[in-house]
Coordinates of C-alpha atoms and ligand atoms in Angstrom, one line a residue:
X149 CA -28.5 47.8 25.0
X150 CA -29.3 46.5 28.4
X151 CA -26.9 44.2 30.2
X152 CA -29.5 41.5 30.2
X153 CA -29.8 41.7 26.4
X154 CA -26.0 41.5 26.1
X155 CA -25.9 38.5 28.3
X156 CA -28.6 36.7 26.3
X157 CA -26.8 37.6 23.1
X158 CA -23.5 36.3 24.3
X159 CA -25.2 33.1 25.6
X160 CA -26.7 32.6 22.2
X161 CA -23.4 33.2 20.5
X162 CA -21.7 30.6 22.8
X163 CA -24.4 28.1 21.9
X164 CA -24.0 28.8 18.2
X165 CA -20.2 28.5 18.2
X166 CA -20.6 25.3 20.2
X167 CA -22.8 23.9 17.5
X168 CA -20.4 25.1 14.8
X169 CA -17.5 23.4 16.5
X170 CA -19.4 20.2 16.8
X171 CA -20.3 20.4 13.2
X172 CA -16.7 20.9 12.3
X173 CA -15.6 18.1 14.5
X174 CA -18.2 15.8 13.0
X175 CA -17.0 16.7 9.6
X176 CA -13.5 15.9 10.4
X177 CA -14.2 12.4 11.7
X178 CA -16.6 11.1 9.1
X179 CA -16.0 12.9 5.8
X180 CA -12.8 14.2 4.4
X181 CA -11.0 17.4 5.3
X182 CA -10.4 19.3 2.1
X183 CA -8.2 16.9 0.2
X184 CA -5.1 18.6 -1.2
X185 CA -4.8 15.9 -3.9
X186 CA -8.2 16.0 -5.4
X187 CA -10.2 18.5 -7.5
X188 CA -13.5 16.9 -6.4
X189 CA -15.9 18.7 -4.1
X190 CA -17.7 15.9 -2.4
X191 CA -19.1 18.3 0.2
X192 CA -21.3 19.7 -2.7
X193 CA -22.0 16.6 -4.9
X194 CA -20.8 13.2 -3.9
X195 CA -20.5 10.1 -6.1
X196 CA -22.2 7.1 -4.4
X197 CA -22.0 4.4 -7.1
X198 CA -19.9 3.7 -10.1
X199 CA -20.9 1.6 -13.1
X200 CA -18.0 0.8 -15.5
X201 CA -18.3 -0.6 -18.9
X202 CA -14.8 -1.0 -20.5
X203 CA -13.3 -2.8 -23.4
X204 CA -9.6 -3.8 -23.0
X205 CA -7.6 -3.3 -26.1
X206 CA -4.1 -4.8 -25.8
X207 CA -3.0 -3.6 -29.3
X208 CA -3.9 0.0 -28.7
X209 CA -3.0 -0.2 -24.9
X210 CA -6.3 1.4 -24.2
X211 CA -9.5 1.0 -22.1
X212 CA -12.5 2.4 -23.8
X213 CA -16.1 2.7 -22.8
X214 CA -18.0 4.6 -20.1
X215 CA -18.3 5.3 -16.4
X216 CA -21.8 6.0 -15.1
X217 CA -21.6 7.8 -11.8
X218 CA -24.6 7.9 -9.5
X219 CA -24.5 11.2 -7.5
X220 CA -26.0 12.7 -4.5
X221 CA -26.3 16.5 -4.9
X222 CA -26.2 17.8 -1.3
X223 CA -26.3 21.5 -2.1
X224 CA -28.2 21.8 -5.4
X225 CA -24.9 22.5 -7.1
X226 CA -24.8 22.9 -10.9
X227 CA -21.3 21.4 -11.4
X228 CA -19.9 18.0 -10.6
X229 CA -16.1 18.1 -10.2
X230 CA -14.1 15.0 -11.0
X231 CA -10.4 14.1 -11.2
X232 CA -8.9 12.9 -14.4
X233 CA -5.3 12.5 -15.7
X234 CA -4.3 11.5 -19.2
X235 CA -7.9 10.6 -20.1
X236 CA -9.7 11.4 -23.4
X237 CA -13.2 12.5 -22.6
X238 CA -15.5 12.0 -25.5
X239 CA -19.0 12.8 -24.3
X240 CA -21.0 13.3 -21.1
X241 CA -24.7 12.6 -20.7
X242 CA -27.1 13.1 -17.8
X243 CA -29.8 10.9 -16.5
X244 CA -32.8 11.1 -16.1
X245 CA -32.6 14.1 -18.4
X246 CA -31.2 11.9 -21.2
X247 CA -29.3 14.7 -22.9
X248 CA -25.6 15.4 -23.6
X249 CA -24.1 18.0 -21.3
X250 CA -21.2 20.4 -21.5
X251 CA -18.0 19.8 -19.6
X252 CA -14.6 21.5 -19.2
X253 CA -11.2 20.0 -18.5
X254 CA -9.0 22.2 -16.3
X255 CA -5.3 23.0 -16.7
X256 CA -2.9 20.1 -16.1
X257 CA -1.3 20.1 -12.7
X258 CA 1.7 18.0 -12.0
X259 CA 0.8 14.7 -10.2
X260 CA -2.9 15.8 -10.0
X261 CA -3.9 15.8 -13.7
X262 CA -6.9 17.8 -14.7
X263 CA -10.2 18.6 -13.1
X264 CA -13.3 17.7 -15.1
X265 CA -16.2 20.1 -14.5
X266 CA -19.5 18.7 -15.7
X267 CA -22.7 20.8 -15.9
X268 CA -25.5 19.1 -14.1
X269 CA -29.0 20.1 -12.8
X270 CA -30.5 19.7 -9.3
X271 CA -32.5 16.8 -10.9
X272 CA -29.5 14.9 -12.2
X273 CA -29.3 11.4 -10.7
X274 CA -26.4 10.1 -12.7
X275 CA -23.7 11.2 -15.1
X276 CA -22.3 9.0 -17.8
X277 CA -18.8 9.8 -19.0
X278 CA -17.7 8.2 -22.3
X279 CA -14.0 8.1 -22.4
X280 CA -10.8 6.3 -23.3
X281 CA -7.4 5.9 -21.6
X282 CA -4.1 6.8 -23.1
X283 CA -0.9 4.7 -23.2
X284 CA 0.7 7.0 -20.6
X285 CA -2.0 6.2 -18.0
X286 CA 0.2 5.7 -14.9
X287 CA -2.1 3.2 -13.1
X288 CA -2.0 0.7 -16.0
X289 CA 0.8 -1.6 -16.8
X290 CA 0.5 -3.3 -20.2
X291 CA 2.8 -6.3 -20.2
X292 CA 4.1 -8.0 -23.3
X293 CA 3.9 -11.9 -23.4
X294 CA 7.7 -11.9 -22.7
X295 CA 7.1 -10.3 -19.3
X296 CA 4.8 -13.0 -18.1
X297 CA 5.5 -16.5 -16.8
X298 CA 3.7 -18.2 -19.7
X299 CA 5.4 -16.0 -22.4
X300 CA 2.5 -16.4 -24.7
X301 CA -0.2 -14.0 -23.7
X302 CA -0.3 -10.3 -22.7
X303 CA -1.2 -9.1 -19.2
X304 CA -2.7 -5.9 -17.8
X305 CA -2.9 -4.8 -14.2
X306 CA -3.8 -1.6 -12.5
X307 CA -2.3 0.1 -9.4
X308 CA -4.6 2.9 -8.2
X309 CA -3.1 3.9 -4.9
X310 CA -2.4 6.7 -4.1
X311 CA -3.9 9.0 -6.8
X312 CA -3.7 7.0 -10.0
X313 CA -7.3 5.8 -10.2
X314 CA -8.0 9.0 -12.1
X315 CA -5.7 7.8 -15.0
X316 CA -8.2 5.0 -15.8
X317 CA -11.5 6.1 -14.3
X318 CA -12.9 9.6 -14.1
X319 CA -13.9 9.8 -10.4
X320 CA -13.7 11.7 -7.1
X321 CA -10.2 10.4 -6.5
X322 CA -9.7 11.0 -2.8
X323 CA -9.7 8.5 0.0
X324 CA -12.4 10.4 1.9
X325 CA -15.1 9.5 -0.7
X326 CA -16.7 6.1 -0.9
X327 CA -18.8 4.4 -3.5
X328 CA -20.1 1.0 -4.4
X329 CA -19.3 -0.3 -7.9
X330 CA -20.4 -2.6 -10.7
X331 CA -18.5 -3.3 -13.9
X332 CA -18.6 -5.0 -17.2
X333 CA -15.1 -5.7 -18.6
X334 CA -14.7 -7.0 -22.2
X335 CA -11.4 -8.8 -22.8
X336 CA -9.9 -11.0 -25.6
X337 CA -11.7 -14.4 -25.1
X338 CA -8.6 -16.3 -24.2
X339 CA -8.0 -14.1 -21.1
X340 CA -9.7 -13.8 -17.7
X341 CA -10.5 -10.5 -15.9
X342 CA -10.6 -10.1 -12.2
X343 CA -11.3 -7.0 -10.0
X344 CA -11.5 -5.8 -6.4
X345 CA -15.0 -7.2 -6.4
X346 CA -16.9 -10.5 -6.9
X347 CA -14.8 -12.6 -9.2
X348 CA -15.1 -15.4 -11.7
X349 CA -13.1 -18.6 -11.1
X350 CA -13.1 -19.8 -14.7
X351 CA -12.7 -18.2 -18.1
X352 CA -15.8 -17.0 -19.9
X353 CA -15.7 -18.0 -23.6
X354 CA -17.2 -14.7 -24.7
X355 CA -14.6 -12.7 -22.8
X356 CA -17.2 -10.7 -21.0
X357 CA -17.0 -10.4 -17.2
X358 CA -19.4 -8.8 -14.8
X359 CA -18.4 -7.6 -11.3
X360 CA -20.0 -6.1 -8.3
X361 CA -18.5 -4.5 -5.2
X362 CA -21.5 -4.0 -2.8
X363 CA -19.4 -2.5 0.0
X364 CA -18.6 1.2 -0.4
X365 CA -14.9 1.8 -1.1
X366 CA -12.6 4.7 -1.9
X367 CA -11.3 5.0 -5.5
X368 CA -7.8 4.0 -4.7
X369 CA -9.1 0.5 -4.2
X370 CA -10.5 0.2 -7.7
X371 CA -8.5 -2.6 -9.4
X372 CA -8.4 -4.7 -12.5
X373 CA -6.1 -7.5 -13.8
X374 CA -6.4 -9.3 -17.1
X375 CA -4.3 -12.2 -18.2
X376 CA -4.1 -15.9 -18.7
X377 CA -5.3 -16.7 -15.2
X378 CA -6.2 -19.9 -13.4
X379 CA -7.7 -20.2 -9.9
X380 CA -6.9 -22.6 -7.0
X381 CA -9.0 -22.7 -3.9
X382 CA -7.2 -22.4 -0.5
X383 CA -10.2 -22.9 1.7
X384 CA -13.9 -22.0 2.1
X385 CA -13.5 -18.3 1.6
X386 CA -10.1 -17.9 0.1
X387 CA -8.2 -18.8 -3.1
X388 CA -5.4 -17.7 -5.4
X389 CA -5.3 -16.5 -9.0
X390 CA -2.1 -16.7 -11.1
X391 CA -0.9 -17.8 -14.4
X392 CA -1.3 -21.5 -15.0
X393 CA 2.4 -22.3 -14.6
X394 CA 2.5 -20.4 -11.2
X395 CA -0.8 -21.2 -9.6
X396 CA 0.2 -24.5 -7.9
X397 CA 3.3 -23.1 -6.4
X398 CA 1.3 -20.1 -5.2
X399 CA -1.4 -22.3 -3.6
X400 CA 1.3 -24.2 -1.7
X401 CA 3.0 -21.0 -0.5
X402 CA -0.2 -19.4 0.6
X403 CA -1.8 -22.4 2.2
X404 CA -2.0 -20.7 5.6
X405 CA -4.3 -17.9 4.4
X406 CA -7.5 -19.2 6.1
X407 CA -5.5 -19.5 9.4
X408 CA -4.5 -15.8 9.0
X409 CA -8.1 -14.7 8.4
X410 CA -9.3 -16.6 11.5
X411 CA -6.6 -15.0 13.6
X412 CA -7.4 -11.6 12.3
X413 CA -11.1 -12.0 13.1
X414 CA -10.4 -13.2 16.6
X415 CA -8.4 -10.1 17.2
X416 CA -10.5 -7.3 15.7
X417 CA -13.8 -8.6 14.7
X418 CA -15.5 -10.1 11.6
X419 CA -14.1 -10.0 8.1
X420 CA -16.5 -7.7 6.3
X421 CA -15.7 -8.5 2.6
X422 CA -17.0 -12.0 2.2
X423 CA -14.1 -13.6 0.2
X424 CA -10.4 -13.0 0.6
X425 CA -8.5 -14.0 -2.6
X426 CA -5.1 -13.2 -3.8
X427 CA -3.6 -12.8 -7.3
X428 CA 0.1 -13.4 -8.0
X429 CA 1.1 -10.9 -10.7
X430 CA 4.1 -10.9 -13.0
X431 CA 7.4 -9.7 -11.4
X432 CA 7.1 -6.2 -12.7
X433 CA 4.4 -5.4 -10.1
X434 CA 5.9 -2.4 -8.4
X435 CA 4.8 -3.3 -4.8
X436 CA 5.1 -6.3 -2.6
X437 CA 1.3 -6.3 -2.1
X438 CA -1.7 -4.1 -2.6
X439 CA -4.8 -4.5 -0.5
X440 CA -7.4 -4.4 -3.2
X441 CA -10.6 -5.5 -1.4
X442 CA -11.5 -9.1 -1.9
X443 CA -8.5 -9.6 -4.1
X444 CA -5.0 -8.7 -2.8
X445 CA -2.5 -8.1 -5.6
X446 CA 0.9 -9.6 -4.8
X447 CA 4.4 -9.8 -6.3
X448 CA 5.7 -13.3 -7.2
X449 CA 8.8 -12.5 -5.2
X450 CA 6.9 -13.8 -2.1
X451 CA 6.9 -17.3 -3.6
X452 CA 10.1 -18.2 -1.8
X453 CA 9.4 -21.9 -1.7
X454 CA 9.5 -22.1 2.1
X455 CA 6.4 -20.1 3.1
X456 CA 8.7 -17.6 4.9
X457 CA 7.2 -14.5 3.4
X458 CA 3.5 -14.9 4.4
X459 CA 3.7 -11.9 6.6
X460 CA 2.9 -10.0 3.4
X461 CA -0.4 -11.8 3.3
X462 CA -1.0 -10.9 7.0
X463 CA -0.3 -7.3 6.1
X464 CA -2.6 -7.0 3.1
X465 CA -5.3 -9.0 4.9
X466 CA -5.0 -6.6 7.9
X467 CA -5.8 -3.7 5.6
X468 CA -9.3 -5.3 5.3
X469 CA -9.8 -3.5 8.6
X470 CA -7.2 -0.8 8.8
X471 CA -7.4 1.0 5.5
X472 CA -10.3 -0.6 3.6
X473 CA -12.8 -0.4 6.5
X474 CA -11.5 2.6 8.4
X475 CA -9.7 4.7 5.8
X476 CA -7.2 7.5 6.0
X477 CA -9.1 10.7 5.2
X478 CA -6.3 12.2 3.2
X479 CA -2.8 11.0 2.3
X480 CA -1.5 13.2 5.1
X481 CA -3.0 10.6 7.4
X482 CA -1.4 7.7 5.6
X483 CA 0.1 6.4 8.8
X484 CA -3.5 5.5 10.0
X485 CA -3.6 3.0 7.1
X486 CA 0.0 1.6 7.2
X487 CA 1.0 2.0 10.9
X488 CA -2.1 0.3 12.1
X489 CA -1.7 -2.4 9.4
X490 CA 1.9 -3.2 10.4
X491 CA 0.8 -3.4 14.0
X492 CA -2.1 -5.7 13.1
X493 CA 0.1 -7.7 10.8
X494 CA 2.5 -8.4 13.6
X495 CA -0.3 -9.4 15.9
X496 CA -1.7 -11.8 13.4
X497 CA 1.8 -13.3 12.8
X498 CA 2.3 -13.6 16.6
X499 CA -1.0 -15.4 16.9
X500 CA -0.3 -17.9 14.1
X501 CA 3.5 -18.4 14.3
X502 CA 4.4 -17.3 17.9
X503 CA 6.1 -14.5 19.7
X504 CA 9.7 -15.3 18.7
X505 CA 8.7 -15.1 15.0
X506 CA 6.8 -11.8 15.5
X507 CA 9.8 -10.4 17.4
X508 CA 12.1 -11.0 14.4
X509 CA 9.7 -8.9 12.3
X510 CA 9.7 -6.2 14.9
X511 CA 13.5 -6.0 15.0
X512 CA 13.7 -5.8 11.2
X513 CA 11.1 -3.1 11.3
X514 CA 13.2 -1.1 13.9
X515 CA 16.3 -1.5 11.7
X516 CA 14.4 -0.3 8.6
X517 CA 13.0 2.6 10.6
X518 CA 16.4 3.7 12.0
X519 CA 17.9 3.6 8.5
X520 CA 15.0 5.8 7.2
X521 CA 15.4 8.3 10.1
X522 CA 19.0 8.6 9.3
X523 CA 18.3 9.2 5.7
X524 CA 15.6 11.8 6.3
X525 CA 17.6 13.6 9.0
X526 CA 16.8 14.1 12.7
X527 CA 14.6 17.2 12.5
X528 CA 12.9 16.4 9.2
X529 CA 9.1 17.0 9.0
X530 CA 9.1 13.9 6.8
X531 CA 9.6 11.9 10.0
X532 CA 6.4 13.1 11.6
X533 CA 3.5 10.7 11.5
X534 CA 1.1 13.4 10.4
X535 CA 2.4 14.6 7.1
X536 CA 1.9 17.7 5.0
X537 CA 2.0 16.6 1.4
X538 CA 0.2 19.7 -0.1
X539 CA 1.8 20.5 -3.5
X540 CA 3.7 17.2 -3.4
X541 CA 3.2 13.7 -4.9
X542 CA 1.5 11.6 -2.1
X543 CA 3.9 8.9 -3.1
X544 CA 6.6 10.9 -1.2
X545 CA 4.7 10.0 2.0
X546 CA 5.4 6.3 1.4
X547 CA 8.3 5.8 3.7
X548 CA 9.1 3.6 6.7
X549 CA 7.8 6.4 8.9
X550 CA 4.1 5.7 8.3
X551 CA 4.7 2.0 8.5
X552 CA 7.2 1.5 11.3
X553 CA 7.1 4.6 13.4
X554 CA 3.3 4.1 13.2
X555 CA 3.8 0.5 14.4
X556 CA 6.0 1.4 17.3
X557 CA 3.6 4.2 18.4
X558 CA 0.7 1.7 18.6
X559 CA 2.9 -0.9 20.3
X560 CA 4.0 1.7 22.8
X561 CA 0.3 2.4 23.7
X562 CA -0.4 -1.4 23.9
X563 CA 2.6 -1.8 26.3
X564 CA 1.5 1.2 28.4
X565 CA -2.2 0.2 28.9
X566 CA -2.0 -3.6 28.6
X567 CA -3.1 -5.8 25.7
X568 CA -6.6 -6.4 27.0
X569 CA -7.6 -2.8 27.2
X570 CA -5.9 -1.9 24.0
X571 CA -7.4 -4.8 22.0
X572 CA -10.9 -3.9 23.3
X573 CA -10.4 -0.4 22.1
X574 CA -9.2 -1.3 18.7
X575 CA -12.0 -3.7 18.1
X576 CA -14.5 -1.0 19.0
X577 CA -12.7 1.5 16.9
X578 CA -13.0 -0.7 13.8
X579 CA -16.6 -1.4 14.5
X580 CA -17.6 2.2 15.2
X581 CA -15.9 3.6 12.1
X582 CA -16.4 0.8 9.6
X583 CA -16.8 2.2 6.0
X584 CA -15.8 5.6 7.1
X585 CA -12.7 7.8 6.8
X586 CA -10.6 9.0 9.7
X587 CA -8.2 11.9 10.3
X588 CA -5.3 11.8 12.6
X589 CA -7.0 14.3 14.8
X590 CA -10.3 12.3 15.0
X591 CA -8.3 9.2 16.0
X592 CA -6.5 11.0 18.7
X593 CA -9.8 12.4 20.0
X594 CA -11.2 8.9 20.0
X595 CA -8.1 7.7 21.9
X596 CA -8.5 10.4 24.5
X597 CA -12.2 9.9 25.1
X598 CA -12.2 6.2 25.2
X599 CA -8.8 5.1 26.5
X600 CA -7.0 8.0 28.3
X601 CA -10.2 9.5 29.8
X602 CA -8.5 12.4 31.5
X603 CA -5.8 10.3 33.2
X604 CA -2.9 12.9 33.3
X605 CA -0.2 10.4 34.2
X606 CA -1.1 8.2 31.3
X607 CA -1.4 11.1 28.9
X608 CA 2.2 12.3 30.0
X609 CA 3.5 8.8 29.7
X610 CA 2.3 8.3 26.1
X611 CA 3.8 11.5 24.6
X612 CA 1.3 11.5 21.9
X613 CA 2.2 14.8 20.4
X614 CA 5.9 13.9 20.2
X615 CA 5.0 10.8 18.2
X616 CA 2.5 12.3 15.9
X617 CA 3.6 15.9 15.3
X618 CA 7.3 15.6 16.2
X619 CA 10.4 14.2 14.4
X620 CA 12.4 11.1 15.1
X621 CA 11.7 8.5 17.8
X622 CA 10.4 9.7 21.2
X623 CA 12.1 8.4 24.4
X624 CA 9.4 5.9 25.2
X625 CA 10.0 3.8 22.1
X626 CA 9.4 0.1 23.0
X627 CA 12.3 -2.2 23.5
X628 CA 12.6 -5.1 21.1
X629 CA 14.5 -8.3 21.7
X630 CA 14.7 -11.2 19.4
X631 CA 16.2 -14.5 20.7
X632 CA 16.4 -15.8 17.2
X633 CA 18.4 -12.8 16.1
X634 CA 20.7 -13.2 19.1
X635 CA 21.5 -16.7 17.8
X636 CA 22.2 -15.2 14.4
X637 CA 24.6 -12.7 16.0
X638 CA 26.4 -15.5 17.8
X639 CA 27.1 -17.2 14.4
X640 CA 28.1 -13.9 12.8
X641 CA 30.6 -13.2 15.6
X642 CA 32.0 -16.7 15.3
X643 CA 32.6 -16.2 11.6
X644 CA 34.2 -12.8 12.2
X645 CA 36.6 -14.6 14.6
X646 CA 37.6 -17.2 12.1
X647 CA 35.0 -20.0 12.1
X648 CA 34.6 -21.0 8.4
X649 CA 31.2 -20.0 7.0
X650 CA 30.5 -23.7 6.1
X651 CA 30.8 -24.6 9.8
X652 CA 28.3 -22.0 11.0
X653 CA 25.0 -23.4 12.4
X654 CA 22.4 -22.0 10.0
X655 CA 20.0 -24.9 9.6
X656 CA 16.3 -23.9 10.0
X657 CA 17.1 -20.3 9.3
X658 CA 14.2 -18.5 7.7
X659 CA 14.4 -15.5 5.4
X660 CA 14.3 -13.3 8.4
X661 CA 17.4 -14.9 10.0
X662 CA 19.3 -14.5 6.7
X663 CA 18.3 -10.9 6.4
X664 CA 19.6 -10.2 9.9
X665 CA 22.8 -12.0 9.1
X666 CA 23.3 -10.2 5.8
X667 CA 22.4 -6.7 7.2
X668 CA 24.9 -7.1 10.0
X669 CA 27.8 -8.2 8.0
X670 CA 30.7 -5.8 8.1
X671 CA 30.3 -3.2 5.2
X672 CA 33.7 -3.9 3.9
X673 CA 34.5 -7.5 2.9
X674 CA 37.4 -8.9 1.0
X675 CA 36.9 -10.8 -2.3
X676 CA 37.9 -14.0 -0.4
X677 CA 35.3 -13.4 2.3
X678 CA 32.6 -12.7 -0.3
X679 CA 33.5 -15.8 -2.1
X680 CA 33.5 -17.9 1.1
X681 CA 30.0 -16.7 2.0
X682 CA 28.7 -17.2 -1.5
X683 CA 30.2 -20.8 -1.7
X684 CA 28.9 -21.8 1.7
X685 CA 25.4 -20.4 1.4
X686 CA 24.7 -20.2 -2.4
X687 CA 23.7 -16.5 -2.0
X688 CA 24.1 -15.4 -5.6
X689 CA 22.0 -18.2 -6.9
X690 CA 19.3 -17.9 -4.2
X691 CA 15.7 -17.9 -5.5
X692 CA 14.6 -15.7 -2.6
X693 CA 14.3 -12.1 -3.7
X694 CA 14.6 -10.7 -0.1
X695 CA 17.9 -12.6 0.5
X696 CA 19.2 -11.8 -3.0
X697 CA 18.6 -8.1 -2.7
X698 CA 20.3 -7.9 0.7
X699 CA 23.2 -9.9 -0.6
X700 CA 23.5 -7.7 -3.8
X701 CA 24.0 -4.6 -1.7
X702 CA 27.2 -6.2 -0.4
X703 CA 28.2 -7.4 -3.9
X704 CA 27.9 -3.8 -5.1
X705 CA 29.7 -2.3 -2.2
X706 CA 32.6 -4.8 -2.4
X707 CA 32.7 -5.0 -6.2
X708 CA 32.1 -8.7 -6.2
X709 CA 32.1 -9.5 -9.9
X710 CA 30.9 -13.1 -9.9
X711 CA 27.4 -11.7 -8.9
X712 CA 27.2 -9.1 -11.7
X713 CA 25.2 -11.3 -14.2
X714 CA 22.7 -12.3 -11.4
X715 CA 22.3 -8.7 -10.3
X716 CA 21.6 -7.6 -13.8
X717 CA 19.1 -10.4 -14.4
X718 CA 17.3 -9.5 -11.1
X719 CA 17.1 -5.8 -12.0
X720 CA 15.7 -6.6 -15.4
X721 CA 13.2 -9.1 -14.2
X722 CA 11.9 -7.7 -10.9
X723 CA 10.1 -4.3 -10.9
X724 CA 9.3 -4.2 -7.1
X725 CA 10.4 -0.7 -6.1
X726 CA 11.4 -1.8 -2.6
X727 CA 14.2 -3.8 -4.1
X728 CA 15.1 -1.5 -7.0
X729 CA 15.5 1.6 -4.9
X730 CA 18.3 0.5 -2.6
X731 CA 20.1 -1.4 -5.3
X732 CA 20.2 1.5 -7.9
X733 CA 21.1 3.9 -5.0
X734 CA 24.0 1.8 -4.0
X735 CA 25.2 1.5 -7.6
X736 CA 25.3 5.3 -7.9
X737 CA 27.9 5.5 -5.1
X738 CA 30.9 4.9 -7.5
X739 CA 31.3 6.2 -11.1
X740 CA 31.7 2.7 -12.4
X741 CA 28.6 1.6 -10.6
X742 CA 26.6 4.5 -11.9
X743 CA 27.6 3.7 -15.4
X744 CA 26.5 0.1 -14.9
X745 CA 23.3 1.2 -13.3
X746 CA 22.5 3.4 -16.3
X747 CA 23.3 0.7 -18.8
X748 CA 21.1 -1.8 -16.9
X749 CA 18.3 0.8 -16.5
X750 CA 18.3 1.6 -20.2
X751 CA 17.4 -2.0 -20.8
X752 CA 15.1 -2.6 -17.8
X753 CA 13.1 0.7 -17.8
X754 CA 10.4 -0.3 -20.4
X755 CA 9.6 -3.3 -18.2
X756 CA 9.0 -1.3 -15.0
X757 CA 5.7 0.2 -13.9
X758 CA 5.4 4.0 -13.8
X759 CA 5.5 3.9 -10.0
X760 CA 9.0 2.4 -10.1
X761 CA 10.3 4.5 -13.1
X762 CA 9.4 7.7 -11.4
X763 CA 11.5 6.8 -8.3
X764 CA 14.4 5.4 -10.3
X765 CA 14.4 8.2 -12.8
X766 CA 15.1 10.5 -9.9
X767 CA 17.9 8.4 -8.4
X768 CA 19.7 8.1 -11.8
X769 CA 18.7 11.7 -12.8
X770 CA 17.4 9.9 -15.9
X771 CA 15.4 12.6 -17.6
X772 CA 18.0 15.3 -17.1
X773 CA 20.5 13.2 -18.9
X774 CA 18.5 12.6 -22.0
Ligands
LIG1016 N1 -0.9 -0.2 0.3 C1 0.4 -0.5 0.3 C2 1.1 -0.3 -1.0 C3 1.0 1.2 -1.4 C4 1.2 2.2 -0.5 C5 0.8 1.5 -2.8 C6 1.2 3.5 -1.0 C7 0.8 2.8 -3.2 C8 0.9 3.8 -2.3 C9 0.6 -2.0 0.7 O1 -0.3 -2.5 1.7 C10 2.0 -2.2 1.3 O2 2.3 -1.6 2.2 N2 2.8 -3.0 0.6 C11 4.2 -3.3 1.1 C12 4.2 -4.7 1.7 C13 4.1 -4.8 3.2 C14 4.3 -6.2 3.6 C15 4.9 -3.8 3.9 C16 5.1 -3.4 -0.1 O3 4.6 -3.3 -1.2 O4 6.3 -3.5 0.1
LIG1017 ZN1 0.2 -1.6 3.6

């Protein structure tokens, strides 16, 4: 071969590899990396629309009907791969062919369920799966009337994030795939159905409800709730659903929702989902909130009676940009959803309620983060922002790291480059990547090409790799100072030095002040001190779940018996995992506490959602002991 030929060849090769690299990069930013938590192969055949037709049967605890999936066959593949878990597949038909087709369910894999391989042809435009759910479907919680506020009618709600959508809909259950959806849901005619879609505001006498979600969403945002629901408007594009006896209180508590939407839009661009409604669920809902598009699902424990827990609304609303519009490509990139959302939440809160308020939230976030870092250990890979959850339940990635280390990373960038530059970048980021998925690497590349732009000093100052791929908190973590909490500390010191609790100046304290006070009490308190605090502030009989749970930690640690009945009631009524986890953990610290925990859990467990029982089972080693 001549030198010239060699040269030409190597030139061609370089060109080709350049193209390939570009191709790969493009792939990473807009479609998913191979998702370790899904059997689907969206790179071959992708589902673009879902049509659901389901009947809700409370007696059998079953959803039955069909899911018609519109597909785009990119490669002429002869198999469509879906995710399922605990579903009974009855029949699959193809359109336009009109015939029944063959399918195979794969072996059951822990957390992931079973693949469903459906034989298709290159002509197939949609696939209809006739199926029913089973009572163990982890996404579904079927509540008895006793578990509702009204005590007369049953209730059902779903929780699809992270990989539970497959327990009620056969689908490509990874956050890197998006589809639009329509649904017909048939319920008993005294109940109302609502979804993460266009919603009714009154009951339909025939019990048939039709929905549409015209914006493409990932499967983890599929959501349904059925119950005795009423609706109250909060403003031109927002409102709240709840049981009739709760809806007025809910509407009062959430009155600022329109203000929050306006603030969010001012920060990062238009709200892209038309309406923003909320539903207040019964207390067994395992989360504080879930950002189902158009309809945030929320725990009733935010109804504190003083509007002091609306940051949860700001959080779920913020997900309408970070998460629902620009979505983590896989659960390893979960911090892109939650870290951005906490950052955005704090900015919304600052805009509506001021800097001193937002700084309280930041300080609480730092305390939570420090506690989590301690729990996970200094060198732990679980403290990296980018996770590796292959072979594990993605639920294990739901720690304060994604939320609060993510938050402080973004705040650090803001403080380094200034708000103006940073806000402009974020606004453009949401606009450019709307309705797409995002990997950590693609985000960092975006940051480097649009913000850092080769500035070596800035790059060094940010320590991006330490934050994203390293453990713990890098040296450049932002400083937080809360004047309000300094006031709380003054009162706390005074009490420690002998000022009676009843003489402390606590008027106008919000939930956050109380949390700071309670978290910073000495760990060991005498019975007299516990009693004094309880008498002065009515802690055991507080109606505020945040305050109660922080107080209960002390009552357990100091064996303060007057609070036992209230603690027991709380654990039986409230299913929110964030409260249950620390309380049960604290109880396990003494043999007597462990015995009490097991006794309470035996009674409470059937009332909890699968998300919570799987966490508490581990803490109490429940299954091993049976
Ligand atoms: N999307 C999360 C809830 C979630 C995360 C469900 C991972 C399943 C898997 C939601 O936005 C959230 O973060 N909720 C928080 C409230 C928030 C104010 C921090 C919660 O439930 O505590
Ligand atoms: Zn969130």
